[in-house]
CSV table of C-alpha atoms and ligand atoms in Angstrom, one decimal:
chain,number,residue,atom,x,y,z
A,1,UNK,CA,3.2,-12.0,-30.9
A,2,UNK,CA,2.1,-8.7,-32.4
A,3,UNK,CA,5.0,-9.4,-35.9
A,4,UNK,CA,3.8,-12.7,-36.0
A,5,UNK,CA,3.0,-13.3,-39.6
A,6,UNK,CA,-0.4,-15.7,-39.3
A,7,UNK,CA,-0.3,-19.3,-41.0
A,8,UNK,CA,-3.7,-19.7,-40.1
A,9,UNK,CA,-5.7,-16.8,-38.9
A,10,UNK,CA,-7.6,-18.8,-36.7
A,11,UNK,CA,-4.9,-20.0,-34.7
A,12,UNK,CA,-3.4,-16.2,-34.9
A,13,UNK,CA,-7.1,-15.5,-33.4
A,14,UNK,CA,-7.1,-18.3,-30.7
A,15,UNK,CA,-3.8,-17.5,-29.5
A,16,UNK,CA,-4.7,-13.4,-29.3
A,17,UNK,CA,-8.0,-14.5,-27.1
A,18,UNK,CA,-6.1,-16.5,-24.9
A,19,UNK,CA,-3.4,-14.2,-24.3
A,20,UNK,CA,-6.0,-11.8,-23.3
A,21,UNK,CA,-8.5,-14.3,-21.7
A,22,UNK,CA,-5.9,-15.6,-19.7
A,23,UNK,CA,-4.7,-13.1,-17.4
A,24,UNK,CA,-8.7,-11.4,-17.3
A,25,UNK,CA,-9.6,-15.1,-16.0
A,26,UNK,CA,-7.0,-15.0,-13.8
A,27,UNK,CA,-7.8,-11.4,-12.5
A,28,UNK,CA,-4.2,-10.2,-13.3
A,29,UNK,CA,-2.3,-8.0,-15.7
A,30,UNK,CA,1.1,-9.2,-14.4
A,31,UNK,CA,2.3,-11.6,-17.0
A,32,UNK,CA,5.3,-9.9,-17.8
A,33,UNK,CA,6.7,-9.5,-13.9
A,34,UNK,CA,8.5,-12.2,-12.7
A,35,UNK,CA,11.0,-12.9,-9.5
A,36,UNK,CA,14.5,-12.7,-11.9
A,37,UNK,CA,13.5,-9.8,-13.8
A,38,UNK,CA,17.0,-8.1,-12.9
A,39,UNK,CA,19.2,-11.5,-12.5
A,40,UNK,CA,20.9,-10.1,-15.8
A,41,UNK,CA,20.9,-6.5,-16.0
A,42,UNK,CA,20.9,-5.6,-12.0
A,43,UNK,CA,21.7,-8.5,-10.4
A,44,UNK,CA,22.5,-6.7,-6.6
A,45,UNK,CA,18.8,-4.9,-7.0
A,46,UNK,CA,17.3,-6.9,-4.5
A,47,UNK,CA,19.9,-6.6,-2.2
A,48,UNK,CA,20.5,-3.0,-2.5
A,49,UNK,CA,17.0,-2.2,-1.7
A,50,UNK,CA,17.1,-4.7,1.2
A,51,UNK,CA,19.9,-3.4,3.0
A,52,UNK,CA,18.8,0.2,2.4
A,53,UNK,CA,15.6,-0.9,4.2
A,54,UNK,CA,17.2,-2.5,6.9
A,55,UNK,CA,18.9,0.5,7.6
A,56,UNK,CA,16.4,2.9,7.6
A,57,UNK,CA,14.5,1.2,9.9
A,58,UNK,CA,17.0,0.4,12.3
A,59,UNK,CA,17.4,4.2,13.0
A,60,UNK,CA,13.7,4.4,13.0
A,61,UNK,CA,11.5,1.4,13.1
A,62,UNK,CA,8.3,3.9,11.7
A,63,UNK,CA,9.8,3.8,8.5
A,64,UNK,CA,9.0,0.8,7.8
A,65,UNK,CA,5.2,1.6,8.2
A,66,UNK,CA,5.5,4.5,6.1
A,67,UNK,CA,7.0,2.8,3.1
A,68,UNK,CA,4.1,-0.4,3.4
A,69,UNK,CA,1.9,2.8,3.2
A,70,UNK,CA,3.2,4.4,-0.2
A,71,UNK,CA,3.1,1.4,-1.4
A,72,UNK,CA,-0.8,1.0,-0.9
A,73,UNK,CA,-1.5,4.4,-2.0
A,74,UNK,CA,0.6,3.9,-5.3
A,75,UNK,CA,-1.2,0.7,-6.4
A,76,UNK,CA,-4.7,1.9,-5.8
A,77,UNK,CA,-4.3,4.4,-7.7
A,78,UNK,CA,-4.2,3.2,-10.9
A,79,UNK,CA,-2.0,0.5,-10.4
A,80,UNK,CA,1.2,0.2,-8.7
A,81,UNK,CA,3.4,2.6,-11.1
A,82,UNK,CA,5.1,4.7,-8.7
A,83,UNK,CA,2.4,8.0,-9.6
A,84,UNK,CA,3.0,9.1,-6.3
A,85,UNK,CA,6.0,9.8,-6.4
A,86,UNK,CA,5.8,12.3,-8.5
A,87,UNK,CA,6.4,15.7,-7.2
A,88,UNK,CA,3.9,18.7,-7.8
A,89,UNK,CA,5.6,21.3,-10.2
A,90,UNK,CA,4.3,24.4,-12.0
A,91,UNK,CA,2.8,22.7,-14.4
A,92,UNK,CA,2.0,19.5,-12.9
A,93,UNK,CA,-0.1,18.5,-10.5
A,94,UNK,CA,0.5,15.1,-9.3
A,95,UNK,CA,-1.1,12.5,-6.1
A,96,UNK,CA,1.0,14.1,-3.2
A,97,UNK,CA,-2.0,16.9,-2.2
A,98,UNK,CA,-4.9,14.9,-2.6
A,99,UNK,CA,-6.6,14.3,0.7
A,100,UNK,CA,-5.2,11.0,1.9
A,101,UNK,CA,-1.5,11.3,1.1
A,102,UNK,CA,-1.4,15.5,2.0
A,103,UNK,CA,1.0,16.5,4.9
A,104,UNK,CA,1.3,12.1,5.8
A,105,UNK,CA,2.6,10.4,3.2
A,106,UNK,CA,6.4,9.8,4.4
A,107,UNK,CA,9.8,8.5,2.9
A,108,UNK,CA,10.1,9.6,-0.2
A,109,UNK,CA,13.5,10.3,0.3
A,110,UNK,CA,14.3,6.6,1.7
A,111,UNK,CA,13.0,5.7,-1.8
A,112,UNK,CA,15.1,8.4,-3.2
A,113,UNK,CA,18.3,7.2,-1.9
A,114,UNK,CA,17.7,3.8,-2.9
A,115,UNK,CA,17.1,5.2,-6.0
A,116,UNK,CA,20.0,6.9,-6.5
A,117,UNK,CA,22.2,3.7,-5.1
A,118,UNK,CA,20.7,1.6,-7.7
A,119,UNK,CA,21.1,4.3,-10.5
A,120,UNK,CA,25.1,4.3,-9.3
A,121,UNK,CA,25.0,0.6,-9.8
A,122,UNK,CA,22.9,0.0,-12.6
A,123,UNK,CA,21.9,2.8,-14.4
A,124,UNK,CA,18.4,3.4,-15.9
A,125,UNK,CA,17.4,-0.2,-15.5
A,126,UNK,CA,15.5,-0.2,-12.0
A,127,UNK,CA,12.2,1.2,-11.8
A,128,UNK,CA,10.8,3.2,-9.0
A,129,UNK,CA,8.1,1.5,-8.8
A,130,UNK,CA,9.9,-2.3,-8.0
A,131,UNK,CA,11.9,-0.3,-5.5
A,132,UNK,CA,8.3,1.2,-3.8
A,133,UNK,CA,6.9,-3.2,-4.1
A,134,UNK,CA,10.1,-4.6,-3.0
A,135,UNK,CA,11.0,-1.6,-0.3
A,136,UNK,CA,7.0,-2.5,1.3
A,137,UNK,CA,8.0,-6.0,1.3
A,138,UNK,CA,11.6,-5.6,3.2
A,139,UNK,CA,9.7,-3.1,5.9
A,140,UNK,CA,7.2,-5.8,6.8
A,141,UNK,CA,10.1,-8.3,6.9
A,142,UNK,CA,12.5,-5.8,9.0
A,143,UNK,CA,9.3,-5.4,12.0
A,144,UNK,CA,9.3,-8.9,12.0
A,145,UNK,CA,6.4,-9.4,9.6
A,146,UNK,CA,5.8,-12.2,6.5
A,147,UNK,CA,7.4,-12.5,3.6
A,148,UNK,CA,6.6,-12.8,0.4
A,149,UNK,CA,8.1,-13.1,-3.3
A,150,UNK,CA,7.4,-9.7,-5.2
A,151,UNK,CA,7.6,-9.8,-9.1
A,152,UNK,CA,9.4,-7.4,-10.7
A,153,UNK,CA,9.5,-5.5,-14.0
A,154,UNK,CA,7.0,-3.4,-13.4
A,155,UNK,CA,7.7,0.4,-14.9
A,156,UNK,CA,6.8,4.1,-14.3
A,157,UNK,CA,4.0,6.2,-15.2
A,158,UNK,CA,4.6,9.3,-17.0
A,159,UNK,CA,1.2,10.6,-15.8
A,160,UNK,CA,-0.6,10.5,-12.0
A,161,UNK,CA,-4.0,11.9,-11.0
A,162,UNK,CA,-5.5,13.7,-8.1
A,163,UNK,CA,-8.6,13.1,-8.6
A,164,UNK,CA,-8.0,9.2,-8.8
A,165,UNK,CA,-6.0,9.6,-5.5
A,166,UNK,CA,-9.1,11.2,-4.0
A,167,UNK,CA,-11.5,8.8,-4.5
A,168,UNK,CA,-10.0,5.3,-4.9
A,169,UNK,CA,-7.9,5.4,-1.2
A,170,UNK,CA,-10.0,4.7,1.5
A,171,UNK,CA,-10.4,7.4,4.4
A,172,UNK,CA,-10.7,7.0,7.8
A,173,UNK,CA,-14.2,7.7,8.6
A,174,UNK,CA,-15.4,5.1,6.1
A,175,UNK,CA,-18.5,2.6,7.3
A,176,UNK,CA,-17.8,-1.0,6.6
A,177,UNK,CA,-20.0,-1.1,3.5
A,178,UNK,CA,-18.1,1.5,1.9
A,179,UNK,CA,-14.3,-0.2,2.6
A,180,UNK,CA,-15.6,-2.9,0.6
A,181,UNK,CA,-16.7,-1.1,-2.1
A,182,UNK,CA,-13.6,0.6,-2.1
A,183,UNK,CA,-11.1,-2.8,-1.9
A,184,UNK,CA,-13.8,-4.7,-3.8
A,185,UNK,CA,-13.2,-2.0,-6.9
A,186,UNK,CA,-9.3,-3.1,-6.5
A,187,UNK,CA,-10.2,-7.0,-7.0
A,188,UNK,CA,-10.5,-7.8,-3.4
A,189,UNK,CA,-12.7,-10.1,-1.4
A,190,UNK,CA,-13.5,-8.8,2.5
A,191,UNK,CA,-10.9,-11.7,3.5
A,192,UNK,CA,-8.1,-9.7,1.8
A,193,UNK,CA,-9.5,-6.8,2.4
A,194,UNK,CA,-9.5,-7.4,6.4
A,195,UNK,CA,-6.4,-9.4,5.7
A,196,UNK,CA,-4.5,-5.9,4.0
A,197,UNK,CA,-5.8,-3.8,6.6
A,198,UNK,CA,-3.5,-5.8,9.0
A,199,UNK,CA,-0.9,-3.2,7.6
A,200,UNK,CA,-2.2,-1.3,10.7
A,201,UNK,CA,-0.2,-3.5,12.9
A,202,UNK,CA,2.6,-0.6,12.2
A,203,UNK,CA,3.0,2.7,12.5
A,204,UNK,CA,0.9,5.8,13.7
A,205,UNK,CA,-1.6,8.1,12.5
A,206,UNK,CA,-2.7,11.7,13.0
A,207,UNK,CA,-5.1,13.0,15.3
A,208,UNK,CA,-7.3,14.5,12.8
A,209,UNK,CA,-7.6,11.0,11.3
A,210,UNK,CA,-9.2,9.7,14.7
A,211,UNK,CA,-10.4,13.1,16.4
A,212,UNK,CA,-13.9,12.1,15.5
A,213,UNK,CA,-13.7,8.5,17.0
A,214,UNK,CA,-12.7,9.4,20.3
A,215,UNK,CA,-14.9,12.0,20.6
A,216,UNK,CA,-18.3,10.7,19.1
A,217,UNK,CA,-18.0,6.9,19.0
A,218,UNK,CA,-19.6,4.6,21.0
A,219,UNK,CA,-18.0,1.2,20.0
A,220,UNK,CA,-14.7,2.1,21.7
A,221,UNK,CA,-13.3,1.4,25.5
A,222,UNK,CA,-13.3,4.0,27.5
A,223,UNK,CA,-10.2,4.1,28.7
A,224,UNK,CA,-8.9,4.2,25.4
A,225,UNK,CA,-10.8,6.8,24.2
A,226,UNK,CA,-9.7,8.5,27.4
A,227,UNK,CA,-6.1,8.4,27.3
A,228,UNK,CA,-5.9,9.3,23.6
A,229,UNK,CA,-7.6,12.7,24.1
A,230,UNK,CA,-5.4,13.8,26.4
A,231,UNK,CA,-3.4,14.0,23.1
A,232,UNK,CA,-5.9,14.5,20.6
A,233,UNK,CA,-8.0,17.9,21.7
A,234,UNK,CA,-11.2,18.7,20.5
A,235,UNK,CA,-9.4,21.7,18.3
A,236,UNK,CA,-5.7,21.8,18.1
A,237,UNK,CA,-3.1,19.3,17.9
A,238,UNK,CA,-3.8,17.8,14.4
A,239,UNK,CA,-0.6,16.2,14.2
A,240,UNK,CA,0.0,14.8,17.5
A,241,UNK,CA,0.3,11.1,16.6
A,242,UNK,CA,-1.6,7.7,18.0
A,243,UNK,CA,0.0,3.8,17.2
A,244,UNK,CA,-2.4,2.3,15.2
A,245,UNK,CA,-2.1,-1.0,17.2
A,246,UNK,CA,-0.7,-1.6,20.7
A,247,UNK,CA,2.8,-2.6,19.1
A,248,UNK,CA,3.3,-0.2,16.4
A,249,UNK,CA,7.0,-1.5,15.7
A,250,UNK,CA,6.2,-5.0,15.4
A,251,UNK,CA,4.7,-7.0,12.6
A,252,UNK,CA,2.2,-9.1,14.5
A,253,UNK,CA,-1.8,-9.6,14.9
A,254,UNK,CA,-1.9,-7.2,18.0
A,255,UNK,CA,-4.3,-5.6,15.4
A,256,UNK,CA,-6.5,-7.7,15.3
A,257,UNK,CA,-6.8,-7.9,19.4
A,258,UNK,CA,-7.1,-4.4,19.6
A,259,UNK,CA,-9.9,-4.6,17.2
A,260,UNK,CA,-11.6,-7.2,19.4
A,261,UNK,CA,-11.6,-5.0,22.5
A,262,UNK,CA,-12.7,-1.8,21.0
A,263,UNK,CA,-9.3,-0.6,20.7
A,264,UNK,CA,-9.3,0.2,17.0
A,265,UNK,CA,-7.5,3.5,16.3
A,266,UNK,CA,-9.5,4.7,13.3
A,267,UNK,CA,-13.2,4.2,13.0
A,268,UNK,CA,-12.5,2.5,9.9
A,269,UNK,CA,-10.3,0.1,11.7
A,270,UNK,CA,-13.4,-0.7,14.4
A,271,UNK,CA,-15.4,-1.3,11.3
A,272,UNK,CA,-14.4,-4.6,10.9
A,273,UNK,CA,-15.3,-5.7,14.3
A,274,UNK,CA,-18.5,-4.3,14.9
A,275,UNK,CA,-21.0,-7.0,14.4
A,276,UNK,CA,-20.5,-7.0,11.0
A,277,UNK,CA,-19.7,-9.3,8.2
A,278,UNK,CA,-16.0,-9.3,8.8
A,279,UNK,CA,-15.9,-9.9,12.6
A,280,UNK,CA,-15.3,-14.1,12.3
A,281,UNK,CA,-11.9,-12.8,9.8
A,282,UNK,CA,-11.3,-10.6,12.8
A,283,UNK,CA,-11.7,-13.7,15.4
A,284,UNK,CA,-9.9,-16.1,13.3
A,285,UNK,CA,-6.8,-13.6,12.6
A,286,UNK,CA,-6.4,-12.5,16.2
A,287,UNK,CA,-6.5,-16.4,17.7
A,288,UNK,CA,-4.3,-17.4,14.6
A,289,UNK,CA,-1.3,-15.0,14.0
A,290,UNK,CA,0.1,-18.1,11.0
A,291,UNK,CA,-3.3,-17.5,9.1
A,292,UNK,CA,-3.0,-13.8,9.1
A,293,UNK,CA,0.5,-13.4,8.1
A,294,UNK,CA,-0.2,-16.6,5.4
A,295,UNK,CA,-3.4,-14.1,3.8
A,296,UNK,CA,-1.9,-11.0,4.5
A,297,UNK,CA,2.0,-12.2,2.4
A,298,UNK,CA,-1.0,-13.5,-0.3
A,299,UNK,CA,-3.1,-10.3,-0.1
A,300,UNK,CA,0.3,-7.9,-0.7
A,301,UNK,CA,1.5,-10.2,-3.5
A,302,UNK,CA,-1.7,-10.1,-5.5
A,303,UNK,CA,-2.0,-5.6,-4.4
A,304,UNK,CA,1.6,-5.4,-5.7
A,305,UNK,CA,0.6,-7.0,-9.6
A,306,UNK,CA,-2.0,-4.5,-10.0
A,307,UNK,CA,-2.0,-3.2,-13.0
A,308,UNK,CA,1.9,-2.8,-13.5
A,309,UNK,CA,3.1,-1.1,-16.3
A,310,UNK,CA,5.4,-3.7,-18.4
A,311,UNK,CA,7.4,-4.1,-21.9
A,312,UNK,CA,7.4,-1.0,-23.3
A,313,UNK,CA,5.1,1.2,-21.1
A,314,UNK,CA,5.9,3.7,-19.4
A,315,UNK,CA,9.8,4.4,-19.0
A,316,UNK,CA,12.2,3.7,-15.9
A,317,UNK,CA,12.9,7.3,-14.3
A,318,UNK,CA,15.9,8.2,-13.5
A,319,UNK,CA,15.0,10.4,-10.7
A,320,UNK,CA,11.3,8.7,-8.8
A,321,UNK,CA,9.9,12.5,-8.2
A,322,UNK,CA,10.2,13.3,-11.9
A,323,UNK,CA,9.6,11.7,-15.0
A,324,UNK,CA,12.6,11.8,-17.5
B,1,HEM,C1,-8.8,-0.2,5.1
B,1,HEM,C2,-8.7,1.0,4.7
B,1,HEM,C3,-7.6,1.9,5.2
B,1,HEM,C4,-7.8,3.2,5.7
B,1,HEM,C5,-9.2,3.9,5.8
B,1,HEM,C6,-6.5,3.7,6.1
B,1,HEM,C7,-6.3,4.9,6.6
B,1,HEM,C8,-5.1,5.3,7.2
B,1,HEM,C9,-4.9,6.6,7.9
B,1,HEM,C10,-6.0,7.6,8.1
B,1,HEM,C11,-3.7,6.6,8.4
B,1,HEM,C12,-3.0,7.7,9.2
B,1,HEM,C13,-2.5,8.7,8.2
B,1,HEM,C14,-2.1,10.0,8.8
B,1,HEM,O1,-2.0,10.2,10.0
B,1,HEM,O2,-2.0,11.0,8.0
B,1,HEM,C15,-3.1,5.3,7.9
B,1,HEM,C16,-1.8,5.0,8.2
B,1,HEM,C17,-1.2,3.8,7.8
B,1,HEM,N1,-1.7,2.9,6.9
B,1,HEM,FE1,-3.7,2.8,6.4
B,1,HEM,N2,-5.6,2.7,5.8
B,1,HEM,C18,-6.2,1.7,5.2
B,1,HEM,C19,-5.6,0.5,4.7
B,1,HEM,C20,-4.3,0.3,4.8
B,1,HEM,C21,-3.6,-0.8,4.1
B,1,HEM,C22,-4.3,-1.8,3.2
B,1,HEM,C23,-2.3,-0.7,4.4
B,1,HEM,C24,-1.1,-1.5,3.9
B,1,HEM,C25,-1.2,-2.8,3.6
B,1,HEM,C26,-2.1,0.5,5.2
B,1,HEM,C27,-0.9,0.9,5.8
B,1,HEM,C28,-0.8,1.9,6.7
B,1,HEM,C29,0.4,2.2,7.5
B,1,HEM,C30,1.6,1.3,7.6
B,1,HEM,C31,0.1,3.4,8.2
B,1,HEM,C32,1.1,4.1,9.1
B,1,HEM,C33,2.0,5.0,8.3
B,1,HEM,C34,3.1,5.7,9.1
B,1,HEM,O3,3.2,5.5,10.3
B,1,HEM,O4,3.8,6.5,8.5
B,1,HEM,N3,-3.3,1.0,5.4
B,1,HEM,N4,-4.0,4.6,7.2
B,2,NAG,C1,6.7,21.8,-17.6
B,2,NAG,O1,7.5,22.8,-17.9
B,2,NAG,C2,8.9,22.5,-18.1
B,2,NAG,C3,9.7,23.7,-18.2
B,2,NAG,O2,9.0,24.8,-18.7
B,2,NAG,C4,8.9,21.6,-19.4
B,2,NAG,O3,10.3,21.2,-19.6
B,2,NAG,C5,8.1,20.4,-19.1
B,2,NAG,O4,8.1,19.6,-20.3
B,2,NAG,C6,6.7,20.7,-18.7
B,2,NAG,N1,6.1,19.5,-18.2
B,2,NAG,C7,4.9,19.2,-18.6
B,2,NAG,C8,4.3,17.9,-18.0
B,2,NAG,O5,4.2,19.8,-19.4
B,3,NAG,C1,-2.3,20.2,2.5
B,3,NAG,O1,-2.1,20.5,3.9
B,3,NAG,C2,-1.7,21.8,4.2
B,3,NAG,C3,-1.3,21.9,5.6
B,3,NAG,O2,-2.2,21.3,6.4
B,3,NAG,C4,-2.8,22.7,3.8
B,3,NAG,O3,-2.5,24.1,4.1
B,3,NAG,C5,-3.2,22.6,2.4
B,3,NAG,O4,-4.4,23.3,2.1
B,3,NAG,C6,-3.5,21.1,2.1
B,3,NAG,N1,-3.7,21.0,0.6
B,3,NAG,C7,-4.7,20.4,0.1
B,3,NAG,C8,-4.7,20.3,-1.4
B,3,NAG,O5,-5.6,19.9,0.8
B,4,NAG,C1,-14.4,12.6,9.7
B,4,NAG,O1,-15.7,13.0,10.0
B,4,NAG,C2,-15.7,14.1,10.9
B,4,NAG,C3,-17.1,14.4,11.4
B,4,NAG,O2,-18.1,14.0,10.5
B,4,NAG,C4,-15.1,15.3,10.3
B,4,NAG,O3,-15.1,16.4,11.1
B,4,NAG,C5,-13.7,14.9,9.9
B,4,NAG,O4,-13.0,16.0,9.2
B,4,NAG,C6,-13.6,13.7,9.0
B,4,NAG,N1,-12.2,13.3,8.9
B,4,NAG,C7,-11.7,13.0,7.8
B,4,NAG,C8,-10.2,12.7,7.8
B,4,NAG,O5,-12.3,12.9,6.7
């Protein structure tokens, strides 16, 4: 388009708007992913990634959660360009210190040694951040979750930034309003937004995240509260871990019924079920586990096309912690 040599400037000019217009109406930037990027140039990507997965949560089924959750923190942070992988040096600062990924992000090197099996088969074709989209995809899909078809072509960033880390990622102690000005910023609607945070199905979280709720809430069971601070002190034990959901190795809308009887691990997990706007989401996901996992495959698909970088932006690194 751009060495197009205009006949008639005002279809040069109609075609430029659309090609713009088009993807804004459409509230995308993804026009240049697609599902057979690497048919060509990589054609066992896919499957490389997918077995890698598999593996890694067979020997331990957490994994899974902790790759979904890089891949969240990557895309909302200025799209999904693999910035967080990028390793703090001297003289660079990167997004692995700021306050939601410090001391929890985890399996970097899972992505690392996918990396380096695809840069064995295909060299300098696959970027980091497809393996970070497709690897979230194959975790949810390993614990038994949806699945969904992630685009791919997206590249990686040469750049990443703290202070975006900081304050687009959501924190635990948020209030309801505040989670959907955060996910609304992304694009969201409170649908997806209750839909995504369904990713809490898996995995575990930290006492610090949740010292607070158990200790000053009043929207949470007692017994709950109960057993976890026998685990959770009022000082010490930061890093003794919680399940976020009553079946923190499956993929299911246990969530959802947790959420319903006060058993929400995080206080911004209760959020959404405490009289609130997003309680019916709540009721309809926990009585209908096909509608969840039909918004949530929809939700990931549309958080994994934000703002990719494509064409000739960016580069593809050869090694995901560094850029080339
Ligand atoms: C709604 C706003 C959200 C907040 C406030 C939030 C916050 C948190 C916190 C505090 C933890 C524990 C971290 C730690 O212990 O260091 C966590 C874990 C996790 N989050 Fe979220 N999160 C949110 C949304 C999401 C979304 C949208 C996804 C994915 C779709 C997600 C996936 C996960 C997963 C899988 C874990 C467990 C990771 C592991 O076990 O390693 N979260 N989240
Ligand atoms: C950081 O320093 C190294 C070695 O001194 C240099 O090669 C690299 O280009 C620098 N990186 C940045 C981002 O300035
Ligand atoms: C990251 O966590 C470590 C260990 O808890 C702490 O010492 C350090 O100050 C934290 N860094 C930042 C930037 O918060
Ligand atoms: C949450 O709020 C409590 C009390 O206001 C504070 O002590 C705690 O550090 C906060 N936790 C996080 C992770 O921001």
């Amino acid at each position: 388009m751009r060495t197009a040599i205009p006949s008639s400037v005002h279809i040069n000019v109609a075609f430029t708007l659309s090609c713009l217009l088009f993807p804004l109406l459409f509230g995308m930037s993804s026009a240049q992913l697609s599902a057979t990027f690497y048919s060509k140039s990589c054609p066992n990507a896919l499957s490389i990634i997918k077995s890698a997965v598999k593996s890694a949560v067979q020997t331990e089924a957490r994994m899974g959660a902790s790759l979904l959750r890089i891949h969240f923190h990557d895309c909302f942070v200025n799209g999904c360009d693999a910035s967080i992988l990028l390793d703090d040096t001297a003289n660079f600062t990167g997004e692995q210190t700021a306050r939601p990924n410090n001391k929890s992000i985890r399996g970097l090197n899972v992505i690392d040694n996918i990396k380096a099996q695809l840069e064995k088969s295909c060299p300098g074709i696959v970027s980091c951040a497809d393996v970070v989209a497709v690897a979230a995809r194959d975790s949810v899909v390993a614990l038994g979750g949806p699945s969904w078809n992630v685009l791919v072509g997206r590249r990686d960033s040469t750049t990443a930034s703290l202070s975006a880390a900081n304050s687009n990622i959501p924190g635990p102690n948020f209030t309801l309003s505040q989670l959907k000005s955060s996910f609304s910023n992304q694009g969201f609607s409170e649908r997806e937004m209750v839909a995504l945070s369904g990713g809490h199905s898996i995995g575990k979280a930290r006492c610090t995240t949740f010292r607070s709720r158990i200790y000053n809430d009043n929207n949470i069971n007692a017994a709950f509260s109960k057993s976890l601070q026998a685990n959770c002190p009022q000082s010490g034990g930061d890093n003794n871990l919680a399940s976020l959901d009553t079946s923190p190795t499956s993929f299911d809308n246990a969530y959802f019924k947790d959420l319903q009887s006060q058993k929400g691990l995080l206080h911004s997990d209760q959020e959404l079920f405490n009289g609130g706007s997003t309680n019916s989401v709540v009721n309809s996901y926990s009585s209908n586990p096909s509608t969840f996992s039909a918004d949530f495959a929809n939700a990931m698909l549309k958080m994994s096309n934000l703002n990719p970088l494509t064409g000739t932006s960016g580069q593809i690194r050869k090694n995901c912690g560094k850029t080339n």
